[in-house]
mmCIF file of C-alpha atoms and ligand atoms in Angstrom:
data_model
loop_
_atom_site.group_PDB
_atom_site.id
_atom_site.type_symbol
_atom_site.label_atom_id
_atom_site.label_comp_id
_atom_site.label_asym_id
_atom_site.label_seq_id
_atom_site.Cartn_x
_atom_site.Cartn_y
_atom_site.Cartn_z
ATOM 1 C CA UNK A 290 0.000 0.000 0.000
ATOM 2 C CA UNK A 291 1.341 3.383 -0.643
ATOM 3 C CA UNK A 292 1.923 6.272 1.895
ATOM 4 C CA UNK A 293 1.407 9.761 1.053
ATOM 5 C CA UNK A 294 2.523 10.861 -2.556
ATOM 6 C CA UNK A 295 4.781 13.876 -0.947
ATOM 7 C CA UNK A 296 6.853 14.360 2.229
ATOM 8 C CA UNK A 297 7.679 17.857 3.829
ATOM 9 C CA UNK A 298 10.365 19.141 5.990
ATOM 10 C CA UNK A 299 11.116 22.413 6.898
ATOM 11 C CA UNK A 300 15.191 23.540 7.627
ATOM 12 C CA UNK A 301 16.070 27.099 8.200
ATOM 13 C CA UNK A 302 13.597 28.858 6.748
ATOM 14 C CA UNK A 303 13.063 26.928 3.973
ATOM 15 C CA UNK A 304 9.977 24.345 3.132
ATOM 16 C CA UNK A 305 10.995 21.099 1.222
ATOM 17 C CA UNK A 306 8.222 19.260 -0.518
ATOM 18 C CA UNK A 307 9.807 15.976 -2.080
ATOM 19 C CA UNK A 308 7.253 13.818 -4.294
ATOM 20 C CA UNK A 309 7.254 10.618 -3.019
ATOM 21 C CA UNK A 310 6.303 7.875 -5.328
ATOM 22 C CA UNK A 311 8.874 5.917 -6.581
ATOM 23 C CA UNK A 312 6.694 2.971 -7.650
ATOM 24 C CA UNK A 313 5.504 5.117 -10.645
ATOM 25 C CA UNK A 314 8.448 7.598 -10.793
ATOM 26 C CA UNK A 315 6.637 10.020 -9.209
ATOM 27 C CA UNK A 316 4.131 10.712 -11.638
ATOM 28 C CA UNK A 317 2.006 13.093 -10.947
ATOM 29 C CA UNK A 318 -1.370 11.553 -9.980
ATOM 30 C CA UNK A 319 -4.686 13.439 -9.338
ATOM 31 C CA UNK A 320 -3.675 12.485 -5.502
ATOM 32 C CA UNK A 321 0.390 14.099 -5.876
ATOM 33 C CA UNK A 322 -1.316 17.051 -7.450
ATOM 34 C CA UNK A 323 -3.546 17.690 -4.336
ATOM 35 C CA UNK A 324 -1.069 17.198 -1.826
ATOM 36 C CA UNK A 325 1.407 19.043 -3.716
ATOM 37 C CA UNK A 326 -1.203 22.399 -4.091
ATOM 38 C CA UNK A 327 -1.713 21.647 -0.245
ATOM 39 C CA UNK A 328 1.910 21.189 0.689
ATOM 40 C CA UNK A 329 2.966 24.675 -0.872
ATOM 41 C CA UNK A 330 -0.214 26.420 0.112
ATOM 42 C CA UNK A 331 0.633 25.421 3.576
ATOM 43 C CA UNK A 332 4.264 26.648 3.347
ATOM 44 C CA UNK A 333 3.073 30.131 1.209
ATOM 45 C CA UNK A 334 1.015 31.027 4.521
ATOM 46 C CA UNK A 335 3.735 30.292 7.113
ATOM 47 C CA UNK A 336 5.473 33.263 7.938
ATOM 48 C CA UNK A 337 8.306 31.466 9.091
ATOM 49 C CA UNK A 338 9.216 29.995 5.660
ATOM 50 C CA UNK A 339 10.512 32.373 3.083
ATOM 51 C CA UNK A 340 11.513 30.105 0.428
ATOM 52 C CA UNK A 341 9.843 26.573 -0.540
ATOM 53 C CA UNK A 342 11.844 23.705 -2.812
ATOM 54 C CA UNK A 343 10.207 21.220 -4.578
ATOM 55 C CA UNK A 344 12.070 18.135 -5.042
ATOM 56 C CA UNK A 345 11.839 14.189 -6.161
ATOM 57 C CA UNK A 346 14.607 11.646 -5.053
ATOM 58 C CA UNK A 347 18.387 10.980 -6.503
ATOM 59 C CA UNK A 348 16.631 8.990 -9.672
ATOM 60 C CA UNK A 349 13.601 11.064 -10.588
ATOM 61 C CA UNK A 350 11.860 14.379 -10.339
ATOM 62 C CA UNK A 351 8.879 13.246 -11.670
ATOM 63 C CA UNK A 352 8.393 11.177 -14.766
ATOM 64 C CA UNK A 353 5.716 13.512 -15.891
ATOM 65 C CA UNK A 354 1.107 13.274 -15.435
ATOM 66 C CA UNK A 355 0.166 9.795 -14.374
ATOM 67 C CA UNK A 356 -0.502 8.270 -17.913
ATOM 68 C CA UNK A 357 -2.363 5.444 -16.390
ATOM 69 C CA UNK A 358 -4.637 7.760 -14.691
ATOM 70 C CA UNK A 359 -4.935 9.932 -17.741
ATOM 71 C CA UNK A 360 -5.838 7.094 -20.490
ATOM 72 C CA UNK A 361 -9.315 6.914 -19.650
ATOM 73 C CA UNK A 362 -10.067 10.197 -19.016
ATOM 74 C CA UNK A 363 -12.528 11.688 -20.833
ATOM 75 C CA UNK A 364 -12.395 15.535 -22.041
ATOM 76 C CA UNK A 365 -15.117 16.932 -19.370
ATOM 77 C CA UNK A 366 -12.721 14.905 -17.035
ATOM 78 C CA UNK A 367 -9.550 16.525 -18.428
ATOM 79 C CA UNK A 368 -11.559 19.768 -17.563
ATOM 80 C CA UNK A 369 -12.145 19.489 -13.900
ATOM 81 C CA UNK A 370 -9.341 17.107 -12.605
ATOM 82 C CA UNK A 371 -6.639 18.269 -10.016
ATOM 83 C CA UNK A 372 -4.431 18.987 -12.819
ATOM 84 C CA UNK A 373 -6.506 21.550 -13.904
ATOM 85 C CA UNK A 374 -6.932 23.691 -10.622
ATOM 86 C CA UNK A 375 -3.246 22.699 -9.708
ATOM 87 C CA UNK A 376 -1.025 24.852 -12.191
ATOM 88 C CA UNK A 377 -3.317 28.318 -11.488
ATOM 89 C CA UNK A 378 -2.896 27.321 -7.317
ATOM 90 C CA UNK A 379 1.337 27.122 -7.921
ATOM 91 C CA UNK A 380 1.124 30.199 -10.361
ATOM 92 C CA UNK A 381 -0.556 32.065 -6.792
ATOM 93 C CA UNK A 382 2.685 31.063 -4.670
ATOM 94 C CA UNK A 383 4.131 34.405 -3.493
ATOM 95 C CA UNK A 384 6.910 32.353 -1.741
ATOM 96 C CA UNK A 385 9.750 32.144 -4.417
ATOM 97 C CA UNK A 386 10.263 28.773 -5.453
ATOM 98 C CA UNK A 387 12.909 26.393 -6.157
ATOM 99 C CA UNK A 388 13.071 23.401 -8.729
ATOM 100 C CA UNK A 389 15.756 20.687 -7.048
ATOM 101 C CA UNK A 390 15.886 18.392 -9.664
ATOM 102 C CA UNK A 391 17.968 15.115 -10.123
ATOM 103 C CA UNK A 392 17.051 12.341 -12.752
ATOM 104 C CA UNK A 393 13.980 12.384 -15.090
ATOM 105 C CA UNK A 394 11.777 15.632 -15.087
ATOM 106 C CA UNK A 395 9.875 14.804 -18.059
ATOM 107 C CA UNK A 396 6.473 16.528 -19.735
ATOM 108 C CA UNK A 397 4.049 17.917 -16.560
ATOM 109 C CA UNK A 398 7.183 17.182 -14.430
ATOM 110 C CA UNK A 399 9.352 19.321 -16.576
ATOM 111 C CA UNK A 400 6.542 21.699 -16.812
ATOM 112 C CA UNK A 401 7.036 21.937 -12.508
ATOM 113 C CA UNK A 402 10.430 22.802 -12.739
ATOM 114 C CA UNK A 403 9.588 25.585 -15.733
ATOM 115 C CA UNK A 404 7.060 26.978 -13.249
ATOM 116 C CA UNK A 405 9.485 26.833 -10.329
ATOM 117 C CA UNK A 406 11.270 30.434 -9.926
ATOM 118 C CA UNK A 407 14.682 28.960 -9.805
ATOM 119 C CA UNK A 408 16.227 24.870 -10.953
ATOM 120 C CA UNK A 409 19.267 23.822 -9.377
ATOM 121 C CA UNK A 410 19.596 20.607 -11.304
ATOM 122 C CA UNK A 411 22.078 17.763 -10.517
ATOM 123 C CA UNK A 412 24.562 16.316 -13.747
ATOM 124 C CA UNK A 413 22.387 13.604 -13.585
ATOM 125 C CA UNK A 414 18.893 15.794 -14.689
ATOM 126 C CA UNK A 415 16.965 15.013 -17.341
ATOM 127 C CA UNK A 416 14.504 17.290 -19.020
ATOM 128 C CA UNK A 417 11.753 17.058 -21.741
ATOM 129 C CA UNK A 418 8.404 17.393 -22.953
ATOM 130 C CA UNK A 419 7.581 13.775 -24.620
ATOM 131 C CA UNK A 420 3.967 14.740 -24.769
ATOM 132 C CA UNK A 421 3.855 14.354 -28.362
ATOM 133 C CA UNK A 422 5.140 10.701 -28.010
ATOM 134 C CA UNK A 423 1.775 10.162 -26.464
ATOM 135 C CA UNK A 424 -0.430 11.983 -28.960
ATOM 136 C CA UNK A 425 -1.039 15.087 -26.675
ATOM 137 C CA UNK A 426 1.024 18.255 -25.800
ATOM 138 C CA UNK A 427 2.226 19.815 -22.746
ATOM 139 C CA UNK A 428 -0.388 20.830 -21.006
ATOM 140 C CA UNK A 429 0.687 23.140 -17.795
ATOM 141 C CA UNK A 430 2.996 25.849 -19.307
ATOM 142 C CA UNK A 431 5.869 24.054 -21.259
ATOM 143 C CA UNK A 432 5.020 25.327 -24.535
ATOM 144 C CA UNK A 433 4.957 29.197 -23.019
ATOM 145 C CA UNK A 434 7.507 28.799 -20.812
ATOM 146 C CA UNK A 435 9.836 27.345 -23.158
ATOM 147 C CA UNK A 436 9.334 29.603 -25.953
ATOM 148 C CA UNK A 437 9.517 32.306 -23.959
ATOM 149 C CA UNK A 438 12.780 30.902 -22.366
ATOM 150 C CA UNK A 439 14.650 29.562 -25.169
ATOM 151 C CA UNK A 440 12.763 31.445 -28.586
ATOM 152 C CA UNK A 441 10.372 29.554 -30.855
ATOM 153 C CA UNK A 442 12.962 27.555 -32.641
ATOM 154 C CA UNK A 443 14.706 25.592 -29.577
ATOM 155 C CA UNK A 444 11.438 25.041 -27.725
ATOM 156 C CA UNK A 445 9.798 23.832 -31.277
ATOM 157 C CA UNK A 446 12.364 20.936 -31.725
ATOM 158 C CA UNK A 447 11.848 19.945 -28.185
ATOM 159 C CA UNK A 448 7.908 20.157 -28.212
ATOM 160 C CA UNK A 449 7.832 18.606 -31.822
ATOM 161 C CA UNK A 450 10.474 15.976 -31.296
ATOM 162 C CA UNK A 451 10.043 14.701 -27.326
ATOM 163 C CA UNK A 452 13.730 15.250 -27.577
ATOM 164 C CA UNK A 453 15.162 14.645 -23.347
ATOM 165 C CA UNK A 454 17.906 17.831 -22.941
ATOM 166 C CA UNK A 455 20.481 16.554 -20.177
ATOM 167 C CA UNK A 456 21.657 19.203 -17.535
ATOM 168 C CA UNK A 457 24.686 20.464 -19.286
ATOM 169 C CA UNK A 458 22.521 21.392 -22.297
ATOM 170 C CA UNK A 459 19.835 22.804 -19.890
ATOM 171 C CA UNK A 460 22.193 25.228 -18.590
ATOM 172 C CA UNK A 461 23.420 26.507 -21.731
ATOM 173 C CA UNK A 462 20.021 27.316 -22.753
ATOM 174 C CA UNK A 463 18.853 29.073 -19.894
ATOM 175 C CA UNK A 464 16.406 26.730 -18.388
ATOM 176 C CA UNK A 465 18.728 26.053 -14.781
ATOM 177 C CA UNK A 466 19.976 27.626 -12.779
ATOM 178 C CA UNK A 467 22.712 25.544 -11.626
ATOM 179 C CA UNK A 468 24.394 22.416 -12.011
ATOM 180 C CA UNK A 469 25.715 20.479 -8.985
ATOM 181 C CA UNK A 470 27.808 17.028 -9.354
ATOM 182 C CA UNK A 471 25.351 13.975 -8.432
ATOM 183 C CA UNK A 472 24.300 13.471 -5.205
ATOM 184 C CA UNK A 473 25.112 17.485 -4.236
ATOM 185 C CA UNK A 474 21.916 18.898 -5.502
ATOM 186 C CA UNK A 475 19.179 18.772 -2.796
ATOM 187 C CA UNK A 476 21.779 20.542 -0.234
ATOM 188 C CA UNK A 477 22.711 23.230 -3.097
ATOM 189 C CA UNK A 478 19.139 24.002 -3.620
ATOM 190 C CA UNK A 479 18.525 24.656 0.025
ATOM 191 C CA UNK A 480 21.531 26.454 0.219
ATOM 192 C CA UNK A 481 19.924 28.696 -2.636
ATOM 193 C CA UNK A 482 16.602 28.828 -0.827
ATOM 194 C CA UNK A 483 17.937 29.730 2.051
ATOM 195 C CA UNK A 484 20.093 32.648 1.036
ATOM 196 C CA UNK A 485 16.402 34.237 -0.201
ATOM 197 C CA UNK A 486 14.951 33.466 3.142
ATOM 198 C CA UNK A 487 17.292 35.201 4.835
ATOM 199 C CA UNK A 488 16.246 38.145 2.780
ATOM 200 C CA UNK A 489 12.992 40.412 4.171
ATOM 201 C CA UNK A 490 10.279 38.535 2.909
ATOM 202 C CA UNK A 491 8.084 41.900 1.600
ATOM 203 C CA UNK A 492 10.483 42.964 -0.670
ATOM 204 C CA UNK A 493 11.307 38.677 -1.573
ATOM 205 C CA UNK A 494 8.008 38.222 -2.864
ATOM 206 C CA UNK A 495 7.848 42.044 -4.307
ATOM 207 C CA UNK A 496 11.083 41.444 -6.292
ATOM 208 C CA UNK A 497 9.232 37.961 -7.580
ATOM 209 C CA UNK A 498 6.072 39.659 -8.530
ATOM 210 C CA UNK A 499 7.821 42.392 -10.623
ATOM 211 C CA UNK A 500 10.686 39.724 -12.086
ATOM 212 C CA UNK A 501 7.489 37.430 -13.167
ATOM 213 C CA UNK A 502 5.825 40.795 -15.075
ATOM 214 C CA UNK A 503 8.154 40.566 -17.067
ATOM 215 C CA UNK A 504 7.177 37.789 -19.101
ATOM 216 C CA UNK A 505 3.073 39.303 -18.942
ATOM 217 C CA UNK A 506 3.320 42.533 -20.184
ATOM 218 C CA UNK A 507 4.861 45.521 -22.424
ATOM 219 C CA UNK A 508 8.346 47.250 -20.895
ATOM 220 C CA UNK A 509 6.753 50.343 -20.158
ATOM 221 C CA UNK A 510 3.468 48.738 -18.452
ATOM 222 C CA UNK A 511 6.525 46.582 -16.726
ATOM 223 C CA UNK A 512 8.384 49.565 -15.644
ATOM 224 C CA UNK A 513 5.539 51.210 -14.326
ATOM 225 C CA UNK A 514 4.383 47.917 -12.254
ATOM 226 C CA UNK A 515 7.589 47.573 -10.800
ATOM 227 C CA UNK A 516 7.878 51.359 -9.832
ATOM 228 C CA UNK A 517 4.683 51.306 -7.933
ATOM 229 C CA UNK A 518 5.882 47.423 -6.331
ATOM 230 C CA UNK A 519 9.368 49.566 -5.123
ATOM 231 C CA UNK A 520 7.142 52.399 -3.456
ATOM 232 C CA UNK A 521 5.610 49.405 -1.682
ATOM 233 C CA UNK A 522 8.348 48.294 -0.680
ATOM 234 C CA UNK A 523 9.606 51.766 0.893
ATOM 235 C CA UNK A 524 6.312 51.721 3.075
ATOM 236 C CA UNK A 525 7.904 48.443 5.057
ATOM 237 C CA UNK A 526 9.214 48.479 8.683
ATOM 238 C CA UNK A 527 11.730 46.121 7.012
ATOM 239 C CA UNK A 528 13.496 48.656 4.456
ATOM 240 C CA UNK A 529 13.804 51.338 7.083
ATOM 241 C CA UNK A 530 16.068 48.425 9.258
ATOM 242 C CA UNK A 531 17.955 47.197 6.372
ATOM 243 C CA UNK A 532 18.998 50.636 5.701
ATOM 244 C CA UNK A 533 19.719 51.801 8.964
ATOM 245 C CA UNK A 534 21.799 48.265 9.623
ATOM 246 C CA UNK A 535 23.767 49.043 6.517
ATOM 247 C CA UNK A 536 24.353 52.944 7.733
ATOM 248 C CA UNK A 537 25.056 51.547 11.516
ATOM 249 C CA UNK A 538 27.070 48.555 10.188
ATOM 250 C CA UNK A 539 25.402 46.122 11.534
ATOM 251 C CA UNK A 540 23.411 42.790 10.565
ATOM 252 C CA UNK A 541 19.572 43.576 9.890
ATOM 253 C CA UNK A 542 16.690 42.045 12.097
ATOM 254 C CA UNK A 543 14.037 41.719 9.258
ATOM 255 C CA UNK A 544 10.552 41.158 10.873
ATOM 256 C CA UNK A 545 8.371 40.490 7.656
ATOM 257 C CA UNK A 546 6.489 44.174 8.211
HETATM 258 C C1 HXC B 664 2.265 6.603 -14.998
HETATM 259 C C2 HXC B 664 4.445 5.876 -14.993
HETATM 260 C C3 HXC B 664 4.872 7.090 -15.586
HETATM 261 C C4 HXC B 664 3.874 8.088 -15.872
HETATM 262 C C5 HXC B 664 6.604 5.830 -15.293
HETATM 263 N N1 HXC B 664 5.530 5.136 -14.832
HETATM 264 N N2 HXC B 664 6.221 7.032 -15.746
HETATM 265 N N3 HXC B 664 3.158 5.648 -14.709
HETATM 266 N N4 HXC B 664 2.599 7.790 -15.552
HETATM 267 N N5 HXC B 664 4.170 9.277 -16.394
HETATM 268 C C6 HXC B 664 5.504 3.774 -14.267
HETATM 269 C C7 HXC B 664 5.726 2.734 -15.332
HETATM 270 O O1 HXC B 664 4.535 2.464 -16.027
HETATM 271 C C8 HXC B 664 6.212 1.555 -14.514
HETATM 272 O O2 HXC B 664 5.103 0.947 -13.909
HETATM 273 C C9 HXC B 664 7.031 2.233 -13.428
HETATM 274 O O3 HXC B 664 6.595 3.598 -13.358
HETATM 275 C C10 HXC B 664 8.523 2.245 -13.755
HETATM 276 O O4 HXC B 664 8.677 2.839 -15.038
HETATM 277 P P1 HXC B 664 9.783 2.321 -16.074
HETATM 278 O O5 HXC B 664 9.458 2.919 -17.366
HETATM 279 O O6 HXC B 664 9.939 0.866 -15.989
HETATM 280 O O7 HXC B 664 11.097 3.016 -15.430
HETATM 281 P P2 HXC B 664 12.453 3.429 -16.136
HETATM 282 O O8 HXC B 664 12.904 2.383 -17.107
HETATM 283 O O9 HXC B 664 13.347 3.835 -15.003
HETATM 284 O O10 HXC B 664 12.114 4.741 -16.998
HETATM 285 C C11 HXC B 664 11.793 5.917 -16.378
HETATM 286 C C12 HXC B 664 11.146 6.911 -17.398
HETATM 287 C C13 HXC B 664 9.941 6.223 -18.069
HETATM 288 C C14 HXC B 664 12.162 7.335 -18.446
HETATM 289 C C15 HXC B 664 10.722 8.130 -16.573
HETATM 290 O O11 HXC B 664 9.129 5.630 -17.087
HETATM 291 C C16 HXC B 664 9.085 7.140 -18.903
HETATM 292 O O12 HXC B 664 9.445 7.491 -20.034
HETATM 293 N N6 HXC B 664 7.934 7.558 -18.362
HETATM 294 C C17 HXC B 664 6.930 8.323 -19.063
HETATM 295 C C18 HXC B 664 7.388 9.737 -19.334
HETATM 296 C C19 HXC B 664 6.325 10.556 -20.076
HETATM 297 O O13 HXC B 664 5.924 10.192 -21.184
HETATM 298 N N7 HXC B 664 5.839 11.626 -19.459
HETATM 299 C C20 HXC B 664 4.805 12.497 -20.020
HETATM 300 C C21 HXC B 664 3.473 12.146 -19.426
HETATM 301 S S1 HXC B 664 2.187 13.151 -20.117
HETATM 302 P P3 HXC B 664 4.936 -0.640 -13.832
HETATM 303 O O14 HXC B 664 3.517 -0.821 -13.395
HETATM 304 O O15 HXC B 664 5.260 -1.194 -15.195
HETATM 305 O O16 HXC B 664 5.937 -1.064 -12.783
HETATM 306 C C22 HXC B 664 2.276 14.587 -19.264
HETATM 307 C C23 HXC B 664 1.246 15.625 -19.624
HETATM 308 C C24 HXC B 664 1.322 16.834 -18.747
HETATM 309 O O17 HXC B 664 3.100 14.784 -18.432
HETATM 310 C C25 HXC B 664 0.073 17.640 -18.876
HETATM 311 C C26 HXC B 664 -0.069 18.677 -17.773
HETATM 312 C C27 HXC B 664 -0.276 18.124 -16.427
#
């Protein structure tokens, strides 16, 4: 009998949430999807976590949506399923995000990654969208993300083809972060995650709103947004102790206010 699809842990600051289904290499069931929403909702409202990774184990990330759940699915089902609600739920995260991946992250689990904020990936990472293999397409954000990361050409050939990218290749085109040697990646990515939770955690999920404009609207409609998001950000308890820490050279007490 299976346990629950995910684990969490929390350490310094940060909130792990590791998929936990080796038996199908972690694909991502109606059941993962719900606890996964849940998991990261639950971390989003804690004020004592200010960064949350997402991770799978040494061999897999997560092999992608649970085909075996999806092949009798009907198209009012493919509607309403937890698929559906989860990518909109993740999208409302204001807690920046981190993608630790090692082994396989393949179609909706490459597609988790893409809508992480940040991948640290280990050598042994695995990416692609082999949706088309199956006689679909990617179905929560790799065709957007991807184009919009790597142009229309590069994410084409991988959308068109199924084509798996390894880590090296990942790097060079922008998708990760980071690359860490096998076995190194889970502590990098927490390492990562919790260099932005020591950061104050109004201006951390500021600075994520007006980086993610970016990709949703014109430069000047961008500029403005992020104008109006840094006047926010001068209204915070936080900013005023920051800058009088750096003035008084001294570490800052951030208090998330
Ligand atoms: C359901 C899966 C699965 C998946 C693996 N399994 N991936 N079950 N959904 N996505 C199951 C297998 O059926 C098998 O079950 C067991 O896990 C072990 O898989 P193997 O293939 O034997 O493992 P391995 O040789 O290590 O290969 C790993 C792999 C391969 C490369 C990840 O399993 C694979 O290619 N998986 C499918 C990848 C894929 O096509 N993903 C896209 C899905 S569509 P049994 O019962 O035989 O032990 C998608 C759409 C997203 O993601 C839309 C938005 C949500």
């Amino acid at each position: 009998m299976a346990g629950e699809p995910v684990t969490v842990e929390t350490r310094g600051g940060v909130g792990i949430v590791r998929l936990d289904r080796p038996e199908a290499r972690n694909a991502l069931s109606p059941e993962v999807f719900e606890a996964l929403g849940e998991a990261i909702d639950r971390f989003d409202a804690d004020p004592g976590i200010g960064c949350i990774v997402i991770a799978g184990s040494d061999e897999v990330f997560a092999a992608g949506a649970d085909i075996k759940a999806m092949r009798d699915r009907s198209f009012q089902d493919a509607m309403t399923q937890p698929s559906a609600r989860f990518w909109p739920r993740l999208a409302a995260c204001r807690t920046p995000l981190v993608a630790a991946v090692s082994g396989f992250a393949l179609g909706g689990g490459c597609e988790l990654a893409l809508a992480c904020d940040m991948i640290v990936a280990s050598e042994t990472a695995e990416f692609g969208q082999p949706e088309i293999t199956l006689g679909i397409i990617p179905g929560g954000g790799g065709t957007q993300r991807l184009a919009r990361v790597l142009g229309k050409q590069q994410a084409m050939e991988l959308v068109l083809t199924g084509r798996r990218i390894r880590a090296a290749e990942a790097h060079e085109l922008g998708i990760v972060n980071r690359v860490t040697r096998e076995g190194e990646w889970l502590d990098a990515a927490v390492e990562l995650a919790q260099l932005v939770a020591r950061r104050p955690p109004i201006a951390v999920q500021l600075a994520k709103q007006a980086v993610l404009a970016a990709d949703e609207t014109a430069l000047s409609a961008g500029l403005a947004y992020e104008r109006r998001l840094f006047e926010l950000a001068m209204a915070t308890e936080d900013r005023v102790e920051g800058m009088s820490a750096f003035i008084e050279k001294r570490k800052p007490r951030f208090r998330g206010r």
